[in-house]
XYZ file of C-alpha atoms in Angstrom:
370
model
C 37.770 -3.110 94.719
C 38.744 -6.504 93.413
C 35.794 -7.229 91.524
C 35.642 -3.729 89.564
C 39.119 -4.540 88.646
C 37.984 -7.664 87.227
C 35.033 -6.642 85.308
C 37.180 -3.889 83.832
C 39.630 -6.020 82.568
C 36.651 -8.278 80.629
C 35.391 -4.978 79.075
C 39.237 -4.426 77.762
C 39.245 -7.926 76.417
C 35.779 -7.653 74.801
C 36.687 -3.860 73.565
C 40.046 -5.371 72.240
C 38.372 -8.122 70.396
C 35.544 -5.987 68.490
C 38.685 -3.735 67.694
C 40.586 -6.635 65.721
C 37.138 -7.664 63.814
C 36.645 -4.126 62.978
C 40.098 -3.660 61.826
C 39.686 -7.114 59.716
C 36.804 -6.231 58.148
C 38.406 -2.774 57.188
C 41.285 -4.568 55.669
C 38.860 -7.108 53.828
C 36.874 -4.476 52.667
C 39.755 -2.380 51.331
C 41.093 -5.769 49.494
C 37.362 -6.152 48.030
C 37.520 -2.233 46.788
C 40.732 -2.297 45.380
C 39.712 -5.673 43.663
C 36.594 -4.405 42.386
C 38.246 -0.613 41.268
C 40.630 -2.617 39.102
C 38.118 -4.905 37.535
C 35.642 -2.139 37.072
C 38.487 -0.280 35.058
C 39.492 -3.489 32.825
C 36.052 -3.875 32.028
C 35.647 -0.039 31.276
C 38.447 -0.609 29.012
C 37.394 -3.641 27.715
C 33.826 -1.736 26.457
C 35.678 0.993 24.880
C 37.393 -1.113 22.767
C 34.416 -2.899 21.749
C 32.721 -0.083 20.510
C 35.998 1.113 18.503
C 36.267 -2.583 17.132
C 33.020 -2.620 15.986
C 33.039 0.516 13.919
C 36.236 -0.573 12.479
C 35.320 -4.213 11.928
C 31.442 -3.383 10.688
C 31.278 0.362 9.570
C 34.369 0.762 7.674
C 34.664 -2.419 6.584
C 31.524 -2.353 5.141
C 32.133 1.103 3.318
C 35.751 -0.595 2.125
C 33.846 -3.353 0.502
C 31.385 -0.786 -1.304
C 35.060 0.758 -2.518
C 36.107 -2.646 -3.738
C 32.775 -3.223 -5.468
C 33.096 0.391 -7.358
C 36.508 -0.451 -8.122
C 35.657 -3.521 -10.107
C 34.212 -0.951 -12.828
C 36.665 1.977 -12.296
C 40.210 2.546 -12.138
C 39.567 5.849 -10.160
C 37.901 3.776 -7.121
C 40.019 0.643 -7.614
C 43.355 2.715 -7.058
C 41.484 4.657 -3.802
C 40.406 0.817 -2.990
C 43.906 -0.394 -2.448
C 45.039 2.826 -0.745
C 41.994 2.375 2.190
C 42.690 -1.303 2.297
C 46.437 -1.019 3.324
C 45.085 1.691 5.363
C 42.702 -0.569 7.218
C 44.900 -3.400 7.467
C 47.561 -1.168 8.927
C 44.913 -0.286 11.561
C 43.831 -3.671 12.446
C 46.701 -5.473 12.438
C 49.011 -2.882 14.119
C 46.603 -1.222 16.638
C 43.462 -3.370 16.932
C 45.190 -6.734 17.514
C 47.841 -4.802 19.993
C 45.122 -3.517 22.239
C 43.151 -6.846 22.023
C 46.456 -8.472 23.297
C 46.999 -5.753 26.335
C 43.722 -6.141 27.209
C 44.079 -10.385 27.484
C 47.066 -9.234 29.704
C 45.379 -6.828 32.084
C 42.909 -9.641 32.510
C 45.598 -12.107 33.478
C 46.719 -9.473 35.912
C 43.826 -8.839 37.268
C 43.140 -12.322 38.059
C 46.624 -12.701 39.583
C 45.736 -9.625 41.689
C 49.314 -8.162 40.523
C 47.894 -4.460 41.280
C 50.738 -2.415 40.815
C 51.486 -3.714 37.157
C 47.745 -3.455 36.911
C 48.349 0.397 37.089
C 51.002 0.641 34.646
C 49.371 -1.431 31.744
C 46.036 0.298 32.336
C 47.890 3.983 31.389
C 49.325 2.044 28.481
C 45.895 0.457 27.172
C 44.035 3.945 27.699
C 46.521 5.791 25.632
C 46.571 3.167 22.957
C 42.938 3.557 22.535
C 42.509 7.263 22.362
C 45.104 6.917 19.526
C 43.165 4.046 17.896
C 39.839 5.844 18.197
C 41.113 8.573 16.417
C 42.535 6.332 13.476
C 39.162 4.818 13.241
C 36.993 8.022 13.330
C 39.549 9.917 10.777
C 39.466 6.674 8.581
C 35.807 6.670 8.640
C 35.234 10.144 8.274
C 37.297 9.800 5.647
C 35.255 6.489 3.626
C 32.166 8.460 4.467
C 33.693 11.499 2.301
C 34.625 9.324 -0.549
C 31.299 7.525 -0.679
C 29.069 10.477 0.079
C 27.494 10.361 -3.578
C 27.086 7.033 -3.650
C 25.240 6.921 -0.484
C 23.204 9.689 -1.488
C 22.303 8.388 -4.572
C 21.907 4.791 -2.757
C 19.418 6.327 -0.356
C 17.361 7.887 -2.903
C 16.251 4.851 -4.315
C 15.120 3.886 -0.839
C 11.384 5.212 -0.911
C 11.340 3.970 -4.733
C 12.013 0.639 -4.062
C 9.239 1.001 -1.130
C 6.804 1.818 -4.026
C 7.944 -0.613 -6.093
C 6.850 -3.210 -3.478
C 3.585 -1.500 -2.653
C 2.318 -1.749 -6.391
C 3.392 -5.394 -6.438
C 2.020 -6.363 -3.243
C -1.605 -4.428 -4.269
C -1.398 -6.313 -7.558
C -1.054 -9.734 -5.887
C -3.843 -8.948 -3.582
C -6.153 -7.867 -5.808
C -5.271 -10.020 -9.215
C -8.460 -11.397 -9.692
C -10.242 -8.013 -9.434
C -7.580 -6.198 -12.099
C -9.312 -7.752 -15.026
C -8.881 -4.911 -17.758
C -5.218 -3.315 -16.125
C -3.759 -6.585 -15.122
C -1.480 -6.339 -18.212
C -0.696 -2.953 -17.028
C 0.271 -3.888 -13.673
C 2.398 -6.930 -14.886
C 4.224 -4.394 -17.377
C 5.311 -1.920 -14.850
C 6.370 -4.379 -12.175
C 8.554 -6.166 -14.330
C 9.789 -2.848 -15.595
C 10.681 -1.263 -12.536
C 12.180 -4.751 -11.480
C 14.631 -4.306 -14.626
C 15.126 -0.543 -13.901
C 16.147 -1.130 -10.227
C 18.662 -3.642 -11.255
C 19.985 -0.987 -14.088
C 19.897 1.674 -11.301
C 22.295 -0.713 -8.841
C 24.351 -1.364 -11.697
C 24.849 2.223 -12.539
C 25.542 3.131 -9.126
C 28.016 0.382 -9.039
C 29.606 1.786 -11.753
C 29.673 5.068 -10.088
C 27.789 6.552 -13.024
C 25.203 8.421 -10.251
C 23.903 10.950 -12.881
C 22.323 8.481 -15.013
C 21.484 6.297 -12.137
C 19.373 9.520 -10.701
C 17.445 10.019 -13.682
C 16.250 6.524 -14.201
C 15.271 6.776 -10.578
C 13.483 10.022 -11.539
C 11.724 8.505 -14.288
C 10.633 5.386 -12.538
C 9.323 6.884 -9.320
C 7.258 9.090 -11.429
C 5.626 6.003 -12.733
C 5.222 4.272 -9.460
C 3.721 7.354 -7.903
C 1.178 7.667 -10.717
C 0.533 4.134 -10.056
C 0.401 4.410 -6.438
C -2.083 6.949 -6.666
C -4.703 5.740 -8.627
C -4.509 2.063 -7.771
C -6.846 1.907 -4.690
C -9.645 3.245 -7.125
C -9.127 0.373 -9.624
C -10.933 -2.565 -8.093
C -14.103 -0.690 -7.987
C -13.947 1.108 -11.071
C -12.997 -2.221 -12.938
C -16.083 -4.057 -11.038
C -18.060 -1.376 -12.285
C -17.389 -1.400 -15.904
C -16.496 -4.934 -16.320
C -19.174 -6.245 -14.412
C -22.144 -4.381 -12.694
C -22.761 -2.309 -15.870
C -22.539 -5.252 -18.324
C -25.048 -6.844 -16.084
C -27.254 -4.043 -15.642
C -27.595 -3.787 -19.708
C -28.098 -7.664 -20.007
C -31.014 -6.761 -17.621
C -32.644 -3.929 -19.353
C -32.248 -5.843 -22.643
C -34.128 -8.733 -21.174
C -36.756 -6.493 -19.994
C -36.881 -4.821 -23.603
C -37.308 -8.057 -25.293
C -39.826 -9.461 -22.972
C -42.108 -5.782 -23.519
C -41.748 -6.326 -27.251
C -42.878 -9.792 -26.988
C -45.904 -8.609 -24.997
C -46.721 -6.086 -27.973
C -45.548 -3.110 -26.011
C -45.225 -0.292 -28.525
C -42.053 1.347 -27.175
C -40.175 2.258 -30.327
C -40.103 5.676 -29.582
C -37.595 5.368 -26.531
C -35.069 4.096 -29.130
C -33.709 1.481 -26.838
C -31.604 -0.121 -29.409
C -29.362 2.975 -30.298
C -29.072 3.972 -26.554
C -27.647 0.486 -25.419
C -25.523 0.508 -28.595
C -24.381 3.712 -27.492
C -23.698 2.903 -23.810
C -21.812 -0.216 -24.986
C -19.816 1.742 -26.850
C -18.622 4.257 -24.134
C -18.417 1.108 -21.533
C -15.721 -0.357 -24.112
C -13.980 2.982 -23.858
C -13.775 3.023 -19.875
C -12.504 -0.532 -20.476
C -9.783 0.977 -22.694
C -8.992 3.638 -20.355
C -8.409 1.604 -17.279
C -6.306 -0.985 -19.679
C -3.858 1.810 -19.409
C -4.424 2.774 -16.079
C -5.915 5.860 -16.932
C -8.866 6.724 -14.441
C -9.452 10.529 -14.981
C -12.963 10.990 -15.537
C -13.807 7.332 -15.335
C -16.153 7.617 -12.430
C -18.277 10.546 -13.706
C -18.904 8.491 -16.788
C -19.976 5.513 -14.893
C -22.500 7.398 -12.833
C -23.802 9.099 -16.061
C -24.131 5.729 -17.821
C -25.883 4.314 -14.587
C -28.108 7.275 -14.570
C -29.442 6.613 -18.165
C -29.858 2.959 -17.545
C -32.395 4.061 -14.536
C -33.896 6.426 -16.971
C -34.499 3.785 -19.590
C -36.199 1.355 -17.087
C -38.039 4.261 -15.649
C -39.990 4.936 -18.643
C -40.476 0.826 -19.250
C -42.270 1.358 -15.869
C -43.963 4.420 -17.152
C -45.101 1.869 -20.233
C -46.385 -0.809 -18.012
C -48.080 1.263 -15.814
C -49.771 2.894 -18.516
C -50.965 -0.323 -20.004
C -52.286 -1.217 -16.613
C -54.186 1.998 -16.214
C -55.662 1.414 -20.122
C -56.690 -2.136 -19.743
C -58.843 -0.936 -16.591
C -60.840 2.139 -18.337
C -60.912 -0.566 -21.293
C -62.964 -2.754 -18.633
C -64.612 0.045 -17.412
C -65.663 0.835 -20.724
C -66.825 -2.563 -21.907
C -68.877 -2.464 -19.016
C -70.553 0.654 -19.702
C -71.265 -0.117 -23.322
C -72.782 -3.330 -22.316
C -75.033 -1.486 -19.955
C -76.164 1.124 -22.915
C -76.588 -1.714 -25.273
C -78.893 -3.509 -22.861
C -81.119 -0.651 -22.703
C -81.253 0.323 -26.440
C -82.242 -3.260 -27.342
C -85.107 -2.703 -24.513
C -86.583 0.166 -26.128
C -86.271 -0.857 -29.893
C -88.284 -3.666 -28.726
C -90.613 -1.717 -26.687
C -90.958 0.803 -29.445
C -93.780 -0.999 -31.433
C -95.791 -0.631 -28.199
C -95.614 2.873 -27.709
C -96.655 3.685 -31.522
C -99.838 2.017 -30.944
C -100.268 4.204 -28.074
C -98.641 7.356 -29.039
C -97.914 9.673 -32.262
C -94.345 9.415 -32.894
C -92.413 11.689 -34.790
C -90.894 9.258 -37.581
C -87.922 11.178 -37.906
C -86.550 10.146 -34.115
C -88.045 6.797 -34.806
C -85.835 6.469 -37.584
C -82.889 7.879 -35.545
C -83.335 4.799 -33.091
C -83.110 2.763 -36.036
C -79.990 4.512 -36.971
C -78.326 4.187 -33.941
C -78.276 0.219 -34.347
C -75.892 0.518 -37.424
C-alpha cells in the first residue's frame, strides 16, 4: 500500500509542475499578445497619419504653389492664394504637428509598456486623425475646384506636347534623308516650341480661352505633320535621288545612241526629259512644304514614262541588229548573183558560136551590168 501512495505523490508533483509551466506560458503569451496589440494599433495610426500627411504636403502643397503662380498675374488668384495659404498653414501647424507629437508620445508609451495611458491616447489620436483627414479632404477638394479649368487646360496640352516630341524625334533621326522638307521641319519644331511656351504663359495668366485656341491651332499643324512624315523619306529619296539618277542614265544612253548614228529624233527625248525634269522640280517644291498629295502617283507616272523611253531605245537597238543581220544576208546573196552573172557573160560568146541567140536577150544581159 505504501508504494502506490508514493507513486501517486510523484504524479501529483509532475502535474503541478506542468500546471505552473502552462500558467506561466499563458501569462507570457498574454503579455506578448497585449504588447503586440498596442504596437499594431500604434503602427496603424502612424500609417493613417502618413497617408493624410502626404496628401497635405504633396497634393495640397502642389496645388497651392500653382495658385501662387497664377496669383503673380492675377489679383483674383492672388487673393485666393493668400486665403488658402493661411488655411494650409493652420492645418499644417495646428493639426498636423499636433498629431505628429501625439504619435511620438504614443510610441514612447508603447516602449515604456504604460498600457493604461496608451488606451487613452489612442482614442484621442484616432479622433484627431478623423478631424485631420476631413480638414485635408475638404481643403484638397476646394483647391481642386479652384484649379479645375487650369487642370483641364493643362491636361489638353499633354497629347499636343507628345506630338511635338514625336515630330522632333523623327526629324533628328531622319535629318539626312529629309533634303527638301528639312527647312519646313525645322520651322515647325521651332514654332511649336515657341507656341508651347506661349501656351504656358497664357495658362499662368489664367487666359484659358486664348491658351485653348493656341493649342487647337498647334495641334492641327502637328497632327498633319505626324500623319505624313513617315512617307517623306521614301518620297524624298525617289524625287531627289532615284528619279534624277534614272534621267541621267537615260540621257547617257540617248547621247551614246546619237554618237552611234541612231535615227531617234522621232522619240522626242529632249522634250520629254525637259517635261519630266519640270515635274520633278514641282514635286520637290510640294515636298518642301510637306504637301504629299498626289506625289506618289506622279512619281509612278514619271518612272513609267522613263521605262517607256528606255524600252523604245531597246526597240531601236534591236531593229538595228536585225537590219545589219538582213544586210549581211543580202550582201552574201548579191555577191553570189554577181558571180553567176559574170560567169554567164564570159560564156555568152561561146553560146553565140553554137546557138542562134535572139539579139534582144543578148542586149538585156549586157544591160543588166549597168
